[in-house]
Coordinates of C-alpha atoms in Angstrom, one line a residue:
X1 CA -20.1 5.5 -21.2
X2 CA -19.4 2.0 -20.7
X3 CA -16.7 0.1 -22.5
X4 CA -17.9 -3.8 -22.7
X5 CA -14.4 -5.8 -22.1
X6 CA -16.2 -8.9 -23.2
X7 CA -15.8 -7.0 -27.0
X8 CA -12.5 -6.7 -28.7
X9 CA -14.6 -3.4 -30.9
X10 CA -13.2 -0.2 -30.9
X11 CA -14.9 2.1 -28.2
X12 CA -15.4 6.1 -29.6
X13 CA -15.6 8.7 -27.8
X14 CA -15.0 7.4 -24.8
X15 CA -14.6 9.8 -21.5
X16 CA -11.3 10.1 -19.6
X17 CA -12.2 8.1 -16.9
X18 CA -14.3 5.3 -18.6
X19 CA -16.4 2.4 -16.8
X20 CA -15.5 -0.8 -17.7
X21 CA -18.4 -3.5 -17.6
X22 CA -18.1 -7.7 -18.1
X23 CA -20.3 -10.1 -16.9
X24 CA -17.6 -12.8 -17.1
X25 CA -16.3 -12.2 -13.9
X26 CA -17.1 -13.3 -11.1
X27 CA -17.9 -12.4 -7.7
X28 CA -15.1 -14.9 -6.6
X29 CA -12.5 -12.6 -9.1
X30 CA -9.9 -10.3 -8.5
X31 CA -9.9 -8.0 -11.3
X32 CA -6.4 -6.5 -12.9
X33 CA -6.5 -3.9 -15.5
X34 CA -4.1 -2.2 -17.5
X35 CA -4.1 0.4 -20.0
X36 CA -1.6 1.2 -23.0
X37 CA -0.9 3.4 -25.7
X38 CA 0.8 0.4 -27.8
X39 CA -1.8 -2.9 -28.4
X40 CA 2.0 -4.4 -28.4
X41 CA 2.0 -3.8 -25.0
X42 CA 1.9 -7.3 -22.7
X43 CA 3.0 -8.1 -19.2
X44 CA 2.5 -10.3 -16.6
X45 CA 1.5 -9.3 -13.2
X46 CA 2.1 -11.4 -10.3
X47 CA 0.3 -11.3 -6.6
X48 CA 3.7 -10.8 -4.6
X49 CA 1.6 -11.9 -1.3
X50 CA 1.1 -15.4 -2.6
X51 CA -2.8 -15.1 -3.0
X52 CA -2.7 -14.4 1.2
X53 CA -4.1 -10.7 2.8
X54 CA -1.7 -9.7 5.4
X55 CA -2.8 -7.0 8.3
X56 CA -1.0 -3.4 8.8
X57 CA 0.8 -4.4 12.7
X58 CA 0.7 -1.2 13.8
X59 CA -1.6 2.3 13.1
X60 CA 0.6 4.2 10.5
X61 CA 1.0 7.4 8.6
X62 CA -1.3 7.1 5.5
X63 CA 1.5 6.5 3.3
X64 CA 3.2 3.7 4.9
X65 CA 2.5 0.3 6.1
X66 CA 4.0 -2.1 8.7
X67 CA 4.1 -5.2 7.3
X68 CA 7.0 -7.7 9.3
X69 CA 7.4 -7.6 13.0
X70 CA 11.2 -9.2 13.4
X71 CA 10.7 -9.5 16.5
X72 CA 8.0 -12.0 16.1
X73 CA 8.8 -12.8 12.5
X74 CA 4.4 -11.9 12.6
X75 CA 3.4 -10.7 8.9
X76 CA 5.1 -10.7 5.1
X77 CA 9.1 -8.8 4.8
X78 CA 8.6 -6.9 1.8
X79 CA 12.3 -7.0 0.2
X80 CA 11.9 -8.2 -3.7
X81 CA 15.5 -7.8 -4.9
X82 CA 13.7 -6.2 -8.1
X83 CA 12.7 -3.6 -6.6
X84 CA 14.3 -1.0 -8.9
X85 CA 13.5 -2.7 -11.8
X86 CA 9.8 -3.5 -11.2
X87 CA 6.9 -1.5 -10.3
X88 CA 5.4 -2.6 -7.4
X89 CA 2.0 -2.1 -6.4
X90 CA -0.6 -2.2 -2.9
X91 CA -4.3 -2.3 -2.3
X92 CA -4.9 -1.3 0.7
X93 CA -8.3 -2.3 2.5
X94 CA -7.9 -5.7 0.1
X95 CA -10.6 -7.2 2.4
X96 CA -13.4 -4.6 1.5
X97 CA -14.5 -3.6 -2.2
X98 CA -15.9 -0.1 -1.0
X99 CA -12.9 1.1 0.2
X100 CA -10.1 -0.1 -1.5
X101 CA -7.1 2.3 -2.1
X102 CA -4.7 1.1 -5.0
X103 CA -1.1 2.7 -5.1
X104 CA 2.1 2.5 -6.4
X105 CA 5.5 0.9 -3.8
X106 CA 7.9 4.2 -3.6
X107 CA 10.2 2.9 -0.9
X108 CA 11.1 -0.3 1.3
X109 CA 12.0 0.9 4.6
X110 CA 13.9 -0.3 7.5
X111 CA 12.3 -0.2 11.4
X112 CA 14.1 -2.7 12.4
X113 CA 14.6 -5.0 9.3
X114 CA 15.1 -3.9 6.2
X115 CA 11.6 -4.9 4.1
X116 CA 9.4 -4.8 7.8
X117 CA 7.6 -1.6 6.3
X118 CA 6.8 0.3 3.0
X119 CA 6.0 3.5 1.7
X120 CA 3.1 4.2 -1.0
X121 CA 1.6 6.8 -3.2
X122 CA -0.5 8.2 -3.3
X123 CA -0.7 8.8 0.3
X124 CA -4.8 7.4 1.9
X125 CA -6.0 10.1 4.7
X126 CA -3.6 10.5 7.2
X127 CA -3.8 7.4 9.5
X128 CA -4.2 3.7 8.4
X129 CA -5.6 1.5 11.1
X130 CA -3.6 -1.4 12.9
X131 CA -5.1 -4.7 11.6
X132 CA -6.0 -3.2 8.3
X133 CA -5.5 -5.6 5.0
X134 CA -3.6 -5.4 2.1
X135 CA -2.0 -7.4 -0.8
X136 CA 1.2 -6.8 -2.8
X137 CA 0.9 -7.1 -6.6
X138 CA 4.4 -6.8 -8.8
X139 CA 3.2 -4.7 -12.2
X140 CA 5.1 -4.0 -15.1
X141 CA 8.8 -3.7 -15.7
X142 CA 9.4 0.4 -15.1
X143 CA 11.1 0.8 -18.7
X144 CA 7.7 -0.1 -20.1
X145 CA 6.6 3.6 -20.9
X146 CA 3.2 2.3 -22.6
X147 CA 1.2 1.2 -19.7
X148 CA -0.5 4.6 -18.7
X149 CA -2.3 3.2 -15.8
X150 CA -3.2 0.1 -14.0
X151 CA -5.5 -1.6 -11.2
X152 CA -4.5 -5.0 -9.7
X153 CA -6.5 -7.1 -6.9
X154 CA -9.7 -5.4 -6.7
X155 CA -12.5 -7.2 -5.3
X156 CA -15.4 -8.0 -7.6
X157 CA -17.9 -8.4 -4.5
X158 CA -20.8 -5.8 -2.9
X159 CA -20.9 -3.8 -5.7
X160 CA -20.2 -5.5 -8.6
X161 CA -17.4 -4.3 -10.3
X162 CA -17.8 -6.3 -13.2
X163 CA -20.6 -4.0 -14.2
X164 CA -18.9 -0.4 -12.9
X165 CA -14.7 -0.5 -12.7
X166 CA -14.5 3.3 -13.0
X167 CA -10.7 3.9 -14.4
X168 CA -10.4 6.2 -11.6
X169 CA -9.0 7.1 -8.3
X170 CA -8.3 5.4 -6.4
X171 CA -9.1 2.1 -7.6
X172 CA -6.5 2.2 -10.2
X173 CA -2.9 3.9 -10.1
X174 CA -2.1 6.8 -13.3
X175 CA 1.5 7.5 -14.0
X176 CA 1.1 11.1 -14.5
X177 CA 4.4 11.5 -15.7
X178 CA 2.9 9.8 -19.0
X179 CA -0.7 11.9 -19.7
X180 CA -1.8 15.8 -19.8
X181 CA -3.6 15.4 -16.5
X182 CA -3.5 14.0 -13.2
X183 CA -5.6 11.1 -12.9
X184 CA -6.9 11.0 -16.2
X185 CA -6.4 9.4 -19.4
X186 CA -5.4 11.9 -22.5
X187 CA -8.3 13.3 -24.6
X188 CA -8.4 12.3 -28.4
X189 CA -6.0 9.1 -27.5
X190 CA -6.3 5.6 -29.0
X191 CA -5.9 3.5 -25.6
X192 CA -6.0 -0.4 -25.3
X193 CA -6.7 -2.3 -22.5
X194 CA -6.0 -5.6 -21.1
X195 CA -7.7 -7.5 -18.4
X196 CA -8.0 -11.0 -16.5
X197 CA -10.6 -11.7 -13.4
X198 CA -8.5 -14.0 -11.4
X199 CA -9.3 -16.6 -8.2
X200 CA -6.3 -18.4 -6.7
X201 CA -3.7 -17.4 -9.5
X202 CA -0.6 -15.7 -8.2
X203 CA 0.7 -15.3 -11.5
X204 CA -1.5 -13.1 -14.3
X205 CA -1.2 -12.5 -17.9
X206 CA -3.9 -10.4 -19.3
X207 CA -5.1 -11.3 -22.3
X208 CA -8.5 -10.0 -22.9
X209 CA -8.2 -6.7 -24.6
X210 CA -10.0 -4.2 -26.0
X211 CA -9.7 -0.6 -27.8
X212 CA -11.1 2.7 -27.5
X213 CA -10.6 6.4 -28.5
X214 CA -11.0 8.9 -25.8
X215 CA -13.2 12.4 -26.7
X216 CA -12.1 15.6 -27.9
X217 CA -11.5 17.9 -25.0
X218 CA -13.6 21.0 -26.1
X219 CA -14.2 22.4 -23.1
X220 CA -11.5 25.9 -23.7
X221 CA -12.4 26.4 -27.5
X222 CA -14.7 28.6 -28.8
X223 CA -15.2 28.4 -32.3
X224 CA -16.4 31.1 -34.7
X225 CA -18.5 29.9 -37.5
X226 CA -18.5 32.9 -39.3
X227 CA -17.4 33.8 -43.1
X228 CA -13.7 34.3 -41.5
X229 CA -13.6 31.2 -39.3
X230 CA -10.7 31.4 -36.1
X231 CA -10.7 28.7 -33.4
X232 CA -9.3 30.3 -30.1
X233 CA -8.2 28.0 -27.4
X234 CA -9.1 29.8 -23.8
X235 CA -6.5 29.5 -21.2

């Protein structure tokens, strides 16, 4: 199933991991998406990298980046005196549509400056390659318990997001803390969604929004249709 952004009707039956599809935007956009139990729900997302892709300086663990060199002063010191408040976010592979990997900031660390590297989750294969590119985007403040998941940065270019944003791994980051499943939105769950396709804005406040009810999950039930009806749930 597809749910149209350019709509603001209500989607049924929608699957778990929906498509979203809307020919507004752009190949020249950077698409940022989040989800929400409350239509109340607003925020503004801001690209902490200033609209600029900076480069991994050295082959890393696939959790962690190198982003400063002090030494040099080469590359962006990622030290936002928010940090506790604010859920911060990274796509990595920025550059390239087909392989981006969007995850959640879990720690600054300190080489040899505090801010010269970071560590992410979840974590993308076990090496990321010197020179790679990524972009910092700052989310939602972390008491905001209504934003389920959310996707920031990503590339509307070779394959046309605009007609295909799966809300899936690993273009968009679920805080499984808040839903039944990993990676997944909640079955029979009224969700609404805002968007934005941005170019050179550094500062974004969806508004575009749109609603829709996820499906039933039927898949352990077995119903009895019988004079004496019983549902049983399998586990």
């Amino acid at each position: 199933m597809v749910v149209d952004l350019a709509t603001g009707l209500s989607k049924e039956e929608s699957p778990t991991n929906p498509k979203f599809s809307d020919s507004s935007i752009t190949s020249s956009h950077r698409i940022y998406t989040a989800i929400a139990t409350n239509g109340a729900s607003t925020f503004t997302a801001t690209d902490h990298t200033g609209g600029t892709q900076y480069s991994n300086l050295a082959t890393t663990k696939g959790f962690r980046i190198k982003c400063y060199d002090a030494l040099t002063t080469t590359g962006f010191r990622f030290n936002p005196g928010d940090f506790a408040t604010y859920n911060y976010f990274v796509l990595v592979y920025s550059d390239d549509d087909k392989k981006h990997h969007f995850a959640r900031i879990t720690e600054m660390i300190t080489e040899d400056l505090e801010g010269d590297a970071f560590e992410f989750e979840p974590k993308l294969g076990n090496e990321i390659p010197k020179d790679t590119k990524f972009l910092i985007v700052k989310g939602h403040i972390k008491t905001n318990t209504n934003i389920v998941a959310f996707s920031g940065g990503i590339l509307n270019d070779s394959i046309a997001l605009d007609e295909n944003l799966s809300c899936a791994r690993p273009l968009f980051y679920f805080f499984d803390s808040l839903l039944d499943k990993k990676n997944e939105l909640d079955h029979n769950t009224k969700y609404f969604q805002r968007f934005i396709g941005s170019t050179s804005v550094t500062t974004i406040s969806p508004t575009i929004h749109n609603t829709f009810v996820t499906a039933s999950d039927n898949g352990f039930i077995i119903k009895d249709y019988s004079k004496y009806t019983m549902n049983v749930k399998m586990v």
